Each structure stands twice: as structure tokens, then as C-alpha cells.
XYZ file of C-alpha atoms in Angstrom:
250
model
C 0.986 9.227 20.757
C 1.246 12.870 20.151
C -1.190 13.189 23.474
C 0.969 10.796 25.599
C 4.393 12.329 24.500
C 3.398 15.999 25.018
C 4.062 16.674 20.721
C 2.018 19.435 19.459
C 0.532 18.034 15.466
C 0.220 20.169 12.584
C -1.673 18.276 10.306
C -2.882 18.823 6.487
C -4.162 16.859 4.081
C -3.030 17.478 0.172
C -6.008 15.173 -1.264
C -3.309 13.783 -3.434
C -2.401 17.169 -5.267
C 1.617 16.914 -4.763
C 1.669 21.050 -5.430
C -0.992 21.131 -2.789
C 1.314 18.995 -0.680
C 4.876 21.365 -1.623
C 3.114 24.650 -0.089
C 1.854 22.670 3.000
C 5.703 21.931 3.676
C 6.722 25.525 2.469
C 4.800 26.590 5.285
C 5.442 24.066 8.029
C 9.010 25.680 7.207
C 8.054 28.874 7.593
C 6.232 28.021 10.952
C 9.570 26.541 12.042
C 8.229 23.018 12.928
C 10.586 20.582 14.664
C 10.114 18.215 12.755
C 8.273 16.798 9.489
C 6.513 13.323 8.817
C 5.845 13.154 5.047
C 3.057 11.080 3.006
C 3.861 11.770 -0.422
C 1.025 11.912 -2.751
C 3.576 10.538 -5.214
C 7.123 8.642 -4.132
C 9.156 10.057 -7.600
C 9.215 14.085 -7.272
C 8.923 14.378 -3.745
C 12.291 15.019 -3.524
C 12.642 18.856 -4.019
C 9.976 19.393 -0.668
C 12.420 17.468 1.315
C 15.239 19.125 0.484
C 13.983 22.237 1.020
C 13.278 20.864 4.706
C 16.865 19.859 5.005
C 18.228 23.213 4.304
C 16.326 24.487 6.600
C 17.461 21.953 9.079
C 14.176 20.097 9.845
C 14.213 16.340 9.873
C 12.206 14.730 7.361
C 10.143 11.272 7.875
C 8.073 9.206 5.729
C 5.351 7.356 6.571
C 3.584 4.620 4.593
C 4.942 5.783 1.093
C 8.706 6.552 0.923
C 10.041 9.376 -0.536
C 13.106 9.800 -3.050
C 14.503 12.464 -0.946
C 16.586 11.895 1.455
C 14.570 11.550 4.804
C 15.738 10.397 8.315
C 13.511 7.582 8.228
C 10.754 5.452 6.238
C 7.864 4.201 8.992
C 5.225 1.373 6.323
C 3.949 -1.780 6.368
C 6.417 -4.510 5.109
C 4.547 -4.196 1.674
C 6.931 -6.606 0.072
C 6.565 -8.775 2.997
C 2.310 -8.613 2.428
C 2.808 -9.011 -1.463
C 4.181 -12.406 -0.496
C 1.580 -13.235 2.096
C -0.984 -12.962 -0.553
C 1.028 -14.773 -3.043
C 1.243 -17.727 -0.216
C -2.954 -17.730 0.157
C -3.432 -17.600 -3.545
C -1.231 -21.035 -3.656
C -2.460 -22.600 -0.835
C -6.025 -21.190 -0.301
C -7.457 -20.307 -3.869
C -5.710 -22.261 -5.861
C -4.472 -25.252 -3.815
C -4.019 -27.043 -7.121
C -0.686 -25.664 -7.549
C -1.980 -24.020 -10.902
C -3.674 -21.323 -12.449
C -3.777 -17.648 -13.931
C -3.744 -14.795 -11.836
C -3.177 -11.222 -12.567
C -2.617 -7.903 -10.595
C -4.061 -4.591 -10.372
C -1.185 -2.458 -9.217
C -0.240 1.476 -8.824
C 2.900 1.921 -10.511
C 3.615 5.459 -9.361
C 3.312 4.979 -5.699
C 6.314 2.461 -4.398
C 4.402 0.483 -1.538
C 1.955 -0.711 -3.945
C 5.299 -1.757 -6.570
C 6.800 -3.702 -3.182
C 3.340 -5.440 -2.997
C 3.254 -6.625 -6.797
C 6.734 -7.517 -6.901
C 6.467 -9.641 -3.387
C 3.339 -11.432 -4.929
C 5.068 -12.059 -8.433
C 8.436 -13.063 -6.748
C 6.585 -15.622 -4.012
C 4.954 -17.081 -6.905
C 7.562 -17.265 -9.323
C 9.667 -19.159 -6.759
C 7.478 -21.215 -5.167
C 4.726 -21.823 -7.454
C 5.893 -21.764 -11.245
C 2.881 -23.628 -12.187
C 0.368 -20.260 -11.415
C 0.984 -18.063 -13.909
C 0.537 -14.146 -13.581
C -0.847 -13.329 -16.472
C -1.390 -9.345 -16.706
C -0.353 -6.651 -14.669
C -2.561 -3.599 -15.475
C -1.852 -0.096 -13.818
C -4.936 1.700 -12.276
C -2.942 5.248 -11.000
C -4.472 4.903 -7.753
C -8.242 5.420 -9.374
C -11.353 2.715 -8.407
C -13.015 3.395 -11.912
C -9.740 2.893 -13.814
C -9.037 -0.292 -11.733
C -12.760 -1.766 -13.027
C -11.585 -0.327 -16.454
C -8.452 -2.752 -16.752
C -9.870 -5.378 -15.340
C -12.771 -5.403 -17.518
C -9.869 -5.567 -20.498
C -8.207 -8.500 -18.512
C -11.449 -10.650 -18.631
C -11.673 -10.338 -22.070
C -7.799 -11.112 -22.765
C -7.836 -14.165 -20.458
C -10.834 -15.980 -20.102
C -9.306 -18.863 -17.610
C -8.937 -15.944 -15.165
C -9.144 -17.124 -11.485
C -7.710 -14.942 -9.098
C -6.956 -11.173 -9.216
C -5.157 -9.456 -6.377
C -5.431 -5.910 -6.075
C -2.620 -3.724 -4.287
C -5.057 -1.708 -2.305
C -8.708 -2.490 -1.340
C -10.093 0.610 -3.561
C -8.477 -1.310 -6.534
C -9.530 -4.556 -5.723
C -13.632 -2.706 -5.223
C -12.807 -1.895 -8.492
C -11.755 -5.164 -9.835
C -15.401 -6.476 -8.231
C -17.516 -4.154 -9.790
C -15.964 -5.080 -13.155
C -16.087 -9.129 -12.384
C -19.772 -8.863 -10.996
C -20.603 -6.352 -14.288
C -19.267 -9.849 -16.614
C -20.604 -12.062 -14.347
C -17.624 -13.893 -13.893
C -16.446 -16.527 -10.929
C -12.818 -14.848 -10.881
C -11.984 -14.218 -6.819
C -10.149 -11.079 -5.458
C -7.439 -10.752 -2.477
C -6.899 -7.454 -1.956
C -4.405 -5.390 0.231
C -5.236 -2.838 3.334
C -7.976 -4.764 5.653
C -10.187 -1.416 4.773
C -14.018 -1.915 5.644
C -14.907 -2.198 2.540
C -12.498 -5.193 1.798
C -13.865 -6.616 5.096
C -17.476 -6.714 4.790
C -17.080 -8.214 1.244
C -14.740 -11.106 2.476
C -17.846 -11.473 5.613
C -20.182 -12.271 2.290
C -18.303 -15.221 1.720
C -18.665 -14.990 -2.081
C -15.763 -13.336 -4.237
C -13.602 -11.382 -1.862
C -12.081 -14.060 -0.120
C -9.241 -12.451 1.758
C -7.178 -9.009 2.915
C -3.798 -8.542 3.660
C -4.357 -6.213 6.718
C -2.576 -2.880 7.299
C -1.579 -1.196 11.163
C -2.045 1.972 10.656
C -2.285 3.000 14.499
C 1.378 1.089 14.288
C 2.535 2.774 11.765
C 1.552 6.326 13.106
C 3.008 5.595 16.739
C 6.157 4.430 15.396
C 6.408 7.677 13.182
C 5.922 9.813 16.324
C 8.230 7.645 18.548
C 11.180 7.724 15.537
C 10.744 11.592 15.363
C 11.278 11.938 19.176
C 14.488 9.774 18.892
C 15.557 11.578 16.521
C 15.122 15.488 18.319
C 16.617 13.525 21.541
C 19.857 13.223 19.675
C 19.530 9.213 19.394
C 19.899 7.062 16.401
C 16.809 6.269 14.369
C 16.586 3.097 11.532
C 16.515 3.898 8.140
C 13.958 1.686 7.740
C 11.039 0.771 10.474
C 8.871 -1.884 9.153
C 5.825 -2.228 10.393
C 4.540 -6.036 9.874
C 1.249 -7.020 7.769
C -1.524 -9.918 8.836
C -3.552 -11.485 6.900
C -7.305 -11.980 7.268
C -10.036 -14.128 5.828
C -13.498 -15.582 7.241
C -11.779 -17.699 9.120
C -10.244 -14.979 11.648
C -12.188 -11.473 11.028
């Protein structure tokens, strides 16, 4: 999209290090860029760098992960809707009797993942009250920790039937713990990453995935930047629809 629009992109990766990201934003401000698209390492605590850019009259947009700062627009998957899609699939395909026990491996520090969790929990509570969410554990974005919390879930809830991983890496961690415990607990993930798709193809424990469209997120983010720079109004939230993937539509 940048090539198409004639935009020069300066891309930096903070490697999930908030201090490094802060320094990168300072560098962008020093370079007097026209706009900044930020994927915060942490939703809370990114306000300061947004404020720095705003003071320098540089508009800030967030992509994928929201900020607690005052940005022009947020472009991301409709994560709450994605959580609802996952819950609907669990209820209609994985637990068609309309009852059972499910758990969530979440990432509480990132707003998008919390929204996925909330959409999932709310949908089941509203539409399938006999499907109980018996446990929600935070893995803090760490696959190994996801395996650890899943191991604890399996011990605490011997009748657990399904685990929803709010991101594919965390679903992978959960899967490794399920296999190590030799349990028949099914998985549904979120991202549409290659590792999740490969597991679905095997037709074993991992049954489905809510897929994001990162290409559309990137394209829409840059289009929003150009609209702002042209003096046009930009919606505060630009949601990108997710879709459900399973063995039938791969």
C-alpha cells in the first residue's frame, strides 16, 4: 500500500520492549515524520509516547493493539466479534449438546486479547448458559506460561472439554500441556497463524481458529493516515472483520 500511495515507510520493531519502543518513537519525532503508526507493546503505559508525538503535532494511529493515549484512530480486528465467533463455534460444533466446561487462556495486558476473551465469555453466558467457563488464566503473552497455566487447569477441572486460546501461540502452549497430560481436551485458537492452520489440518485436538486479516489492517491504517494528512475526517475506530477457519474451509 505504501508503494501504491508513494509513501516512505520507516519501520522499527521494539521486540515487545516498551523502553525500546519509547526510544523509537522519540527518534521518529526527531526525524519529523508526518505520522506515526504504533503497535504498542502494552496497551496501558503507551500514553506518554503518544503525548510526546501529539505535542510535536505528529498524528498517531494504532494498529492491532490499542493505546491508552489520545490517538487519531485505531485500526484492528473486531476482537470482541472474534471472541463471539469462537464461542458460537464451540457451542454449535464442539459442544453441540449445549452444555459442558470450557476454559480460556488469555493475555490480560493487551486490550485486543481481553476483548476476545470478553466476547467469548459474554456470548456463552447470554446464549448457552449450560456451557460454563470454569477457568480463565493469564499467560502474559508467553507460550511456555500458557502451557503451565493449562497444566493447572487440567488438574483443577477433570471434566474440562474445550480451551480457547486468545492467540495462536497461547493455544499452542495449551496444546502441548494437553498432549503431555494425555487428555482429550479440544482447542480453538485466534490469529490464523500457520502453526494453528497446520494443527487444524491434522484433524486432531485443534478444531478451529478465528483468523485475522493483517494485510487489510495494514492497508486500512495507511489509508487512514493519508486521509488525516489530507485534512479529512477519520473514524476513531476502524474494525476489520475476522473469519472462522476449520477443516471444512481451509
